[in-house]
Amino acid sequence: MDDHEMVSPADDARDRGPAKYFHGRSGILAALARERRHAEKHQAGNIFLVQGAPGAGKTALLAECAKRAESKEWQVVEIDPDALWDPTTLRKALKARQSKLQIEAASAQAGALGVGGVGITARVPELTTLDLLQHSGKEKLLLILDEAQRLGDGRANDVRRAEIASNVLTRIHNGELGRPVILLAGGLGTSRRAFEELGISRFERKCLRELGRLTHESERAILRDWLTKDGGAAGDVTPWIDAIAHETHGWPQHIMAYVDPAVTQLYQDAGKLTLQGLDAVLCAGRKNRVAYYLGRLADLRIEQRRALAQIIATTPPGKGISYTDILKSLTRSHEKAEAEHLFEHALHKGVLAADEDGRYAVPIPSMHDWLLFSYLEHPPQVLPSPAPHLEARDVRSHEGNLPHDRERGLGGDIAFPNAVP
């Protein structure tokens, strides 16, 4: 078999889509379960929005929510934004999940439109999206909308489409469809604004969730599953988990950035947990992290990146800065319109994220550090603690943490390969 056709246990280590090993997010899962029970009891509905930066694990969470809803006999239908105003798009989404779709009378003029099998006759197009949701059965329905920020990307800006989408969203939000219907939406930090533009200005207290890092316990559980079940690790994986978790900060995308090389390394070493193997994993994981960071900044010019770094430098990791102060800083080097656009772009790409107080910060500690050392003329001289469980002879491979070594491409929590001086 050719090398490119060989199967590796790391093939399933993806940083997008459903998670092979899901842990954590118990608060969100419990809140959505509560909404399902309420909808069942009162034949009602709601909108549940989860938003966060790219790589926070939104799609994996939505998949887990779908699996749990299906286990409680909810019909789960994945939709695109167009389905809120386009009957054809919604009809296709419903048909994709049903072996039989019965359309009840949408109005006195429409009459009985029930159709057996999986098809729908040519008479159906006169139905609206609202008709389809109200009269496509009595099943409990969970609509899942991923990348919800796309509601505001222009396709809903047509006045008529916006009116239709607004009406549909309002009816779902108020539980006025005569059946249990919940819209579960996941998207970037601009998703709430997209809903506001379509008339949904207020969410139930526990139905708007900002997705951040995983808990320490969940992060370690995910790493343990991958190392033992897919990597076939022979022995105590705690030192490897300690070292990797020291650099992933509970961020799902970062976890997978290290899982891929870790599983590959263990496969090559027949499950042996060597210090040399761990060092290779850490180096590869850091490169993957940098690729992620550069992807967040891909559309920004070097001077724009430096302007963002200047803002970030004024606040410690995890501390936010107000929108007014951000704009004040950006307008020192950019026209107001460009400064506003730069802020929106940074928010959309996950470089910045809002906290509960409405302030903004880099959501990932290591990305905060990378931005400073990559784009500040005089980066802070801070030496992070070495990864735990590494013996003295292995610290040499982490000397790249020193700021003066950053151009050498040596890795670490502060110095990264491909950094821009």
Short mmCIF file of C-alpha atoms in Angstrom, two decimals:
data_model
loop_
_atom_site.label_atom_id
_atom_site.label_comp_id
_atom_site.label_asym_id
_atom_site.label_seq_id
_atom_site.Cartn_x
_atom_site.Cartn_y
_atom_site.Cartn_z
CA MET A 1 0.00 0.00 0.00
CA ASP A 2 1.30 3.47 -0.90
CA ASP A 3 2.15 5.82 1.97
CA HIS A 4 -0.62 8.23 1.01
CA GLU A 5 -3.16 5.38 1.29
CA MET A 6 -2.05 4.12 4.69
CA VAL A 7 -4.58 4.40 7.50
CA SER A 8 -3.40 6.16 10.64
CA PRO A 9 -5.21 6.38 13.98
CA ALA A 10 -4.68 10.14 13.73
CA ASP A 11 -7.02 10.33 10.72
CA ASP A 12 -9.94 11.07 13.07
CA ALA A 13 -8.10 13.88 14.87
CA ARG A 14 -9.92 16.78 13.29
CA ASP A 15 -10.41 20.27 14.72
CA ARG A 16 -13.79 20.74 13.03
CA GLY A 17 -17.04 18.83 13.14
CA PRO A 18 -18.34 16.38 15.76
CA ALA A 19 -15.91 15.39 18.49
CA LYS A 20 -14.87 11.76 18.65
CA TYR A 21 -14.44 12.14 22.42
CA PHE A 22 -16.75 14.72 23.92
CA HIS A 23 -16.31 15.96 27.46
CA GLY A 24 -17.51 19.06 29.29
CA ARG A 25 -20.00 21.81 28.48
CA SER A 26 -22.33 20.27 31.07
CA GLY A 27 -23.92 23.61 31.96
CA ILE A 28 -24.92 24.31 28.37
CA LEU A 29 -26.18 20.77 27.81
CA ALA A 30 -28.26 20.94 30.99
CA ALA A 31 -29.73 24.33 30.03
CA LEU A 32 -30.76 23.06 26.60
CA ALA A 33 -32.27 19.91 28.14
CA ARG A 34 -34.33 22.15 30.39
CA GLU A 35 -35.57 24.10 27.35
CA ARG A 36 -36.54 20.86 25.63
CA ARG A 37 -38.56 19.73 28.64
CA HIS A 38 -40.29 23.10 28.86
CA ALA A 39 -41.14 23.02 25.15
CA GLU A 40 -42.57 19.50 25.44
CA LYS A 41 -44.68 20.38 28.47
CA HIS A 42 -46.13 23.58 27.04
CA GLN A 43 -46.03 22.85 23.28
CA ALA A 44 -43.75 25.87 23.09
CA GLY A 45 -40.31 26.77 21.78
CA ASN A 46 -37.33 29.07 22.06
CA ILE A 47 -34.06 30.18 20.46
CA PHE A 48 -30.85 28.97 22.09
CA LEU A 49 -27.66 30.69 20.92
CA VAL A 50 -24.08 29.57 21.58
CA GLN A 51 -21.41 31.93 20.27
CA GLY A 52 -17.66 32.07 20.51
CA ALA A 53 -14.38 32.45 18.67
CA PRO A 54 -13.29 30.05 15.91
CA GLY A 55 -11.87 26.88 17.44
CA ALA A 56 -13.98 27.04 20.60
CA GLY A 57 -15.79 23.81 19.72
CA LYS A 58 -19.19 25.14 18.63
CA THR A 59 -19.83 22.58 15.90
CA ALA A 60 -18.82 19.70 18.18
CA LEU A 61 -21.19 21.01 20.85
CA LEU A 62 -24.06 21.30 18.38
CA ALA A 63 -23.47 17.70 17.30
CA GLU A 64 -23.56 16.54 20.92
CA CYS A 65 -26.78 18.50 21.49
CA ALA A 66 -28.31 16.85 18.43
CA LYS A 67 -27.34 13.38 19.62
CA ARG A 68 -28.89 13.95 23.04
CA ALA A 69 -32.07 15.43 21.57
CA GLU A 70 -32.49 12.47 19.22
CA SER A 71 -32.16 10.11 22.19
CA LYS A 72 -35.21 11.89 23.65
CA GLU A 73 -37.16 11.41 20.41
CA TRP A 74 -36.74 14.89 19.05
CA GLN A 75 -36.55 15.29 15.30
CA VAL A 76 -33.27 17.09 14.52
CA VAL A 77 -32.97 19.10 11.31
CA GLU A 78 -29.87 21.02 10.25
CA ILE A 79 -30.70 24.21 8.37
CA ASP A 80 -28.94 27.04 6.57
CA PRO A 81 -29.95 30.69 7.12
CA ASP A 82 -31.90 30.62 3.85
CA ALA A 83 -34.31 28.12 5.34
CA LEU A 84 -35.80 30.86 7.48
CA TRP A 85 -37.21 32.65 4.44
CA ASP A 86 -37.01 30.21 1.53
CA PRO A 87 -39.63 27.39 1.58
CA THR A 88 -37.69 25.30 -0.93
CA THR A 89 -34.55 25.30 1.23
CA LEU A 90 -36.51 24.47 4.39
CA ARG A 91 -38.48 21.75 2.60
CA LYS A 92 -35.24 20.08 1.48
CA ALA A 93 -33.85 20.22 5.00
CA LEU A 94 -36.99 18.65 6.44
CA LYS A 95 -37.11 15.99 3.73
CA ALA A 96 -33.46 15.09 4.34
CA ARG A 97 -34.37 14.00 7.87
CA GLN A 98 -37.72 12.35 7.20
CA SER A 99 -38.65 9.17 5.39
CA LYS A 100 -42.18 10.49 5.28
CA LEU A 101 -43.25 14.15 5.40
CA GLN A 102 -46.93 14.83 5.97
CA ILE A 103 -48.05 18.37 5.17
CA GLU A 104 -51.29 19.27 6.93
CA ALA A 105 -53.66 21.93 5.71
CA ALA A 106 -51.84 25.25 5.71
CA SER A 107 -55.01 27.21 5.11
CA ALA A 108 -58.60 26.69 4.09
CA GLN A 109 -57.64 27.41 0.47
CA ALA A 110 -54.68 25.03 0.44
CA GLY A 111 -56.75 22.05 1.58
CA ALA A 112 -55.31 18.71 2.55
CA LEU A 113 -51.78 18.43 1.18
CA GLY A 114 -50.58 15.26 2.91
CA VAL A 115 -48.22 13.29 0.68
CA GLY A 116 -46.90 9.79 1.29
CA GLY A 117 -43.27 8.75 0.76
CA VAL A 118 -40.40 11.20 0.71
CA GLY A 119 -41.55 13.49 -2.08
CA ILE A 120 -43.74 16.59 -2.08
CA THR A 121 -46.02 17.48 -4.98
CA ALA A 122 -45.78 20.59 -7.09
CA ARG A 123 -48.65 22.16 -5.12
CA VAL A 124 -46.39 22.67 -2.07
CA PRO A 125 -44.43 25.79 -3.19
CA GLU A 126 -47.39 28.03 -2.27
CA LEU A 127 -46.60 27.21 1.37
CA THR A 128 -44.37 29.59 3.32
CA THR A 129 -41.57 28.65 5.68
CA LEU A 130 -43.93 29.38 8.57
CA ASP A 131 -46.54 27.06 7.05
CA LEU A 132 -43.99 24.28 6.76
CA LEU A 133 -42.93 24.59 10.40
CA GLN A 134 -46.51 24.69 11.61
CA HIS A 135 -47.95 21.97 9.40
CA SER A 136 -45.16 19.45 8.72
CA GLY A 137 -46.18 17.27 11.64
CA LYS A 138 -46.49 17.37 15.40
CA GLU A 139 -43.07 15.96 16.22
CA LYS A 140 -40.74 17.72 18.61
CA LEU A 141 -38.41 19.65 16.32
CA LEU A 142 -34.86 20.86 17.02
CA LEU A 143 -33.57 23.09 14.24
CA ILE A 144 -29.79 23.45 14.23
CA LEU A 145 -28.21 26.48 12.58
CA ASP A 146 -24.42 26.46 12.52
CA GLU A 147 -22.39 29.53 11.51
CA ALA A 148 -25.31 31.67 12.66
CA GLN A 149 -23.39 34.89 12.02
CA ARG A 150 -24.21 34.32 8.35
CA LEU A 151 -27.71 35.61 9.08
CA GLY A 152 -26.16 39.05 8.78
CA ASP A 153 -23.87 38.51 5.81
CA GLY A 154 -26.12 40.15 3.26
CA ARG A 155 -28.42 37.39 2.15
CA ALA A 156 -31.08 38.47 4.65
CA ASN A 157 -30.66 42.15 3.81
CA ASP A 158 -33.37 41.96 1.19
CA VAL A 159 -36.29 43.68 2.93
CA ARG A 160 -38.87 41.02 2.10
CA ARG A 161 -36.59 38.15 3.12
CA ALA A 162 -35.71 39.94 6.35
CA GLU A 163 -39.40 40.39 7.15
CA ILE A 164 -40.09 36.70 6.58
CA ALA A 165 -37.07 35.58 8.63
CA SER A 166 -37.97 37.99 11.42
CA ASN A 167 -41.52 36.66 11.58
CA VAL A 168 -40.37 33.04 11.63
CA LEU A 169 -37.75 33.70 14.32
CA THR A 170 -40.26 35.59 16.45
CA ARG A 171 -42.79 32.77 16.24
CA ILE A 172 -40.15 30.21 17.23
CA HIS A 173 -38.84 32.45 20.01
CA ASN A 174 -42.32 32.96 21.46
CA GLY A 175 -43.33 29.30 21.08
CA GLU A 176 -46.21 30.05 18.73
CA LEU A 177 -45.94 27.19 16.24
CA GLY A 178 -48.37 24.82 17.96
CA ARG A 179 -45.66 22.23 18.50
CA PRO A 180 -42.34 22.02 20.39
CA VAL A 181 -39.79 23.79 18.19
CA ILE A 182 -36.37 24.99 19.36
CA LEU A 183 -33.81 26.74 17.19
CA LEU A 184 -30.30 25.90 18.39
CA ALA A 185 -27.83 28.30 16.79
CA GLY A 186 -24.05 28.36 16.99
CA GLY A 187 -21.79 31.03 15.57
CA LEU A 188 -19.07 33.60 15.99
CA GLY A 189 -19.20 36.56 18.35
CA THR A 190 -21.28 38.62 15.90
CA SER A 191 -24.15 36.13 15.89
CA ARG A 192 -26.20 37.87 18.57
CA ARG A 193 -26.09 41.08 16.55
CA ALA A 194 -27.32 39.20 13.49
CA PHE A 195 -30.34 38.01 15.47
CA GLU A 196 -30.93 41.53 16.79
CA GLU A 197 -31.06 42.84 13.23
CA LEU A 198 -33.86 40.35 12.59
CA GLY A 199 -35.87 41.38 15.63
CA ILE A 200 -34.60 39.02 18.35
CA SER A 201 -33.19 41.52 20.80
CA ARG A 202 -33.54 39.54 24.01
CA PHE A 203 -32.70 35.94 24.87
CA GLU A 204 -33.72 33.97 27.93
CA ARG A 205 -31.03 34.30 30.60
CA LYS A 206 -29.60 30.80 30.10
CA CYS A 207 -30.25 30.62 26.36
CA LEU A 208 -27.40 32.89 25.31
CA ARG A 209 -24.02 31.31 26.03
CA GLU A 210 -20.51 32.53 25.34
CA LEU A 211 -18.34 29.52 24.58
CA GLY A 212 -14.86 29.73 26.08
CA ARG A 213 -12.26 27.25 27.23
CA LEU A 214 -12.99 23.79 28.57
CA THR A 215 -12.56 23.00 32.23
CA HIS A 216 -9.25 21.53 33.32
CA GLU A 217 -10.93 18.16 33.98
CA SER A 218 -12.63 18.02 30.57
CA GLU A 219 -9.44 18.95 28.76
CA ARG A 220 -7.50 16.18 30.49
CA ALA A 221 -10.25 13.64 29.85
CA ILE A 222 -10.15 14.39 26.11
CA LEU A 223 -6.37 14.07 26.00
CA ARG A 224 -6.48 10.82 27.96
CA ASP A 225 -9.01 9.30 25.57
CA TRP A 226 -6.97 10.16 22.49
CA LEU A 227 -3.64 9.04 23.92
CA THR A 228 -4.91 5.73 25.25
CA LYS A 229 -7.67 4.72 22.86
CA ASP A 230 -6.26 5.96 19.55
CA GLY A 231 -2.58 6.34 20.40
CA GLY A 232 -2.42 2.99 22.20
CA ALA A 233 -0.20 4.52 24.90
CA ALA A 234 1.47 1.88 27.06
CA GLY A 235 1.98 3.21 30.56
CA ASP A 236 1.12 6.29 32.58
CA VAL A 237 0.03 9.08 30.25
CA THR A 238 -0.12 11.70 33.03
CA PRO A 239 3.26 13.32 32.16
CA TRP A 240 2.19 13.73 28.55
CA ILE A 241 -1.20 15.12 29.55
CA ASP A 242 0.44 17.56 31.96
CA ALA A 243 2.88 18.80 29.32
CA ILE A 244 0.28 19.17 26.55
CA ALA A 245 -2.39 20.75 28.78
CA HIS A 246 0.24 23.28 29.88
CA GLU A 247 0.14 24.65 26.33
CA THR A 248 -3.47 24.13 25.21
CA HIS A 249 -5.24 26.25 27.85
CA GLY A 250 -8.47 24.27 27.53
CA TRP A 251 -8.99 25.54 23.98
CA PRO A 252 -10.56 22.76 21.81
CA GLN A 253 -8.71 23.72 18.62
CA HIS A 254 -5.39 23.73 20.48
CA ILE A 255 -6.12 20.35 22.03
CA MET A 256 -6.57 18.87 18.58
CA ALA A 257 -3.45 20.70 17.35
CA TYR A 258 -1.47 18.51 19.78
CA VAL A 259 -3.62 15.37 19.58
CA ASP A 260 -2.87 14.86 15.89
CA PRO A 261 0.95 14.70 16.29
CA ALA A 262 0.62 12.87 19.63
CA VAL A 263 -1.42 10.00 18.20
CA THR A 264 0.87 9.82 15.17
CA GLN A 265 3.99 9.77 17.38
CA LEU A 266 2.61 7.03 19.62
CA TYR A 267 1.61 4.99 16.59
CA GLN A 268 5.16 5.25 15.24
CA ASP A 269 6.64 4.37 18.65
CA ALA A 270 4.32 1.41 19.24
CA GLY A 271 2.70 3.18 22.17
CA LYS A 272 5.92 3.96 24.02
CA LEU A 273 5.82 7.23 25.97
CA THR A 274 9.30 8.61 25.42
CA LEU A 275 10.63 12.04 26.31
CA GLN A 276 11.94 12.45 22.78
CA GLY A 277 8.50 11.63 21.42
CA LEU A 278 6.85 14.14 23.73
CA ASP A 279 9.26 16.84 22.68
CA ALA A 280 8.42 16.19 19.02
CA VAL A 281 4.71 16.39 19.84
CA LEU A 282 5.09 19.71 21.64
CA CYS A 283 7.06 21.22 18.77
CA ALA A 284 4.53 20.04 16.19
CA GLY A 285 1.63 21.25 18.32
CA ARG A 286 3.12 24.73 18.56
CA LYS A 287 3.49 24.94 14.81
CA ASN A 288 -0.16 23.95 14.44
CA ARG A 289 -1.13 26.65 16.91
CA VAL A 290 0.77 29.29 14.94
CA ALA A 291 -0.95 28.17 11.73
CA TYR A 292 -4.27 28.74 13.51
CA TYR A 293 -3.24 32.21 14.70
CA LEU A 294 -2.01 33.23 11.25
CA GLY A 295 -5.31 32.04 9.81
CA ARG A 296 -7.15 34.42 12.13
CA LEU A 297 -5.04 37.32 10.80
CA ALA A 298 -4.81 36.27 7.16
CA ASP A 299 -6.75 39.26 5.78
CA LEU A 300 -5.01 41.92 7.87
CA ARG A 301 -2.05 44.00 6.76
CA ILE A 302 1.06 44.09 8.93
CA GLU A 303 0.28 47.61 10.21
CA GLN A 304 -3.21 46.50 11.19
CA ARG A 305 -1.80 43.54 13.10
CA ARG A 306 0.60 45.84 14.90
CA ALA A 307 -2.25 48.19 15.79
CA LEU A 308 -4.14 45.32 17.39
CA ALA A 309 -1.03 44.23 19.25
CA GLN A 310 -0.65 47.74 20.65
CA ILE A 311 -4.18 47.56 22.06
CA ILE A 312 -3.62 44.11 23.53
CA ALA A 313 -0.39 45.24 25.16
CA THR A 314 -2.34 47.63 27.39
CA THR A 315 -4.23 44.81 29.11
CA PRO A 316 -3.04 41.58 30.76
CA PRO A 317 -4.25 38.22 29.38
CA GLY A 318 -7.92 37.64 30.09
CA LYS A 319 -8.64 41.28 30.92
CA GLY A 320 -10.95 43.19 28.62
CA ILE A 321 -10.90 46.65 27.11
CA SER A 322 -13.93 48.73 26.17
CA TYR A 323 -15.07 49.34 22.61
CA THR A 324 -14.51 53.08 23.09
CA ASP A 325 -10.91 52.59 24.18
CA ILE A 326 -10.25 50.18 21.31
CA LEU A 327 -11.55 52.68 18.75
CA LYS A 328 -9.59 55.49 20.41
CA SER A 329 -6.39 53.48 20.04
CA LEU A 330 -7.07 52.37 16.47
CA THR A 331 -7.93 55.86 15.23
CA ARG A 332 -4.43 57.03 16.13
CA SER A 333 -3.17 55.18 13.07
CA HIS A 334 -6.33 54.59 11.01
CA GLU A 335 -9.28 56.60 9.73
CA LYS A 336 -12.41 56.07 11.82
CA ALA A 337 -14.19 53.95 9.20
CA GLU A 338 -11.15 51.73 8.77
CA ALA A 339 -10.73 51.46 12.55
CA GLU A 340 -14.34 50.32 12.91
CA HIS A 341 -13.89 47.81 10.10
CA LEU A 342 -10.69 46.49 11.70
CA PHE A 343 -12.46 46.00 15.01
CA GLU A 344 -15.36 44.16 13.35
CA HIS A 345 -12.93 41.97 11.44
CA ALA A 346 -10.98 41.11 14.60
CA LEU A 347 -14.24 40.21 16.33
CA HIS A 348 -15.49 38.15 13.39
CA LYS A 349 -12.22 36.21 13.10
CA GLY A 350 -12.00 35.50 16.81
CA VAL A 351 -8.92 37.63 17.46
CA LEU A 352 -11.07 39.50 19.97
CA ALA A 353 -14.08 38.20 21.89
CA ALA A 354 -16.57 39.87 24.20
CA ASP A 355 -16.80 38.98 27.87
CA GLU A 356 -19.89 39.13 30.09
CA ASP A 357 -19.24 42.79 30.86
CA GLY A 358 -19.20 43.78 27.19
CA ARG A 359 -15.43 44.31 27.12
CA TYR A 360 -13.08 42.72 24.60
CA ALA A 361 -9.96 40.59 24.93
CA VAL A 362 -8.00 37.90 23.10
CA PRO A 363 -9.85 34.74 24.19
CA ILE A 364 -6.77 32.47 24.18
CA PRO A 365 -3.86 33.28 26.53
CA SER A 366 -1.20 31.86 24.23
CA MET A 367 -2.57 33.83 21.27
CA HIS A 368 -2.38 36.97 23.40
CA ASP A 369 1.34 36.29 24.00
CA TRP A 370 2.00 35.37 20.37
CA LEU A 371 0.50 38.61 19.09
CA LEU A 372 2.70 40.65 21.42
CA PHE A 373 5.92 38.87 20.52
CA SER A 374 5.13 38.75 16.82
CA TYR A 375 3.98 42.32 16.23
CA LEU A 376 5.24 44.62 18.99
CA GLU A 377 8.51 46.41 18.33
CA HIS A 378 9.56 45.86 21.95
CA PRO A 379 7.75 42.75 23.24
CA PRO A 380 7.60 42.16 27.01
CA GLN A 381 10.49 40.21 28.48
CA VAL A 382 8.56 37.44 30.18
CA LEU A 383 9.79 33.87 30.58
CA PRO A 384 6.94 31.40 31.12
CA SER A 385 7.37 28.39 33.34
CA PRO A 386 8.55 25.24 31.55
CA ALA A 387 6.12 22.45 30.88
CA PRO A 388 5.76 20.12 33.88
CA HIS A 389 7.28 16.64 34.03
CA LEU A 390 10.18 17.47 31.72
CA GLU A 391 13.57 16.50 33.04
CA ALA A 392 16.47 18.93 33.00
CA ARG A 393 18.03 17.46 29.88
CA ASP A 394 14.80 18.14 27.98
CA VAL A 395 14.54 21.82 28.88
CA ARG A 396 16.99 22.59 26.08
CA SER A 397 14.19 22.00 23.58
CA HIS A 398 12.13 24.68 25.33
CA GLU A 399 14.78 27.39 25.37
CA GLY A 400 12.90 29.00 22.51
CA ASN A 401 10.67 30.49 25.21
CA LEU A 402 13.35 33.14 25.61
CA PRO A 403 12.41 36.30 23.68
CA HIS A 404 15.85 36.67 22.09
CA ASP A 405 15.42 33.26 20.46
CA ARG A 406 12.14 34.00 18.71
CA GLU A 407 13.67 34.51 15.24
CA ARG A 408 15.24 31.06 15.50
CA GLY A 409 11.81 29.45 15.29
CA LEU A 410 12.17 27.46 18.50
CA GLY A 411 8.65 27.19 19.91
CA GLY A 412 7.19 27.78 23.36
CA ASP A 413 4.33 29.69 24.93
CA ILE A 414 5.87 33.07 24.11
CA ALA A 415 8.20 32.52 21.17
CA PHE A 416 6.70 30.86 18.13
CA PRO A 417 7.94 29.69 14.76
CA ASN A 418 6.95 31.96 11.90
CA ALA A 419 6.78 34.96 14.24
CA VAL A 420 7.01 38.31 12.50
CA PRO A 421 9.67 40.57 14.07
#
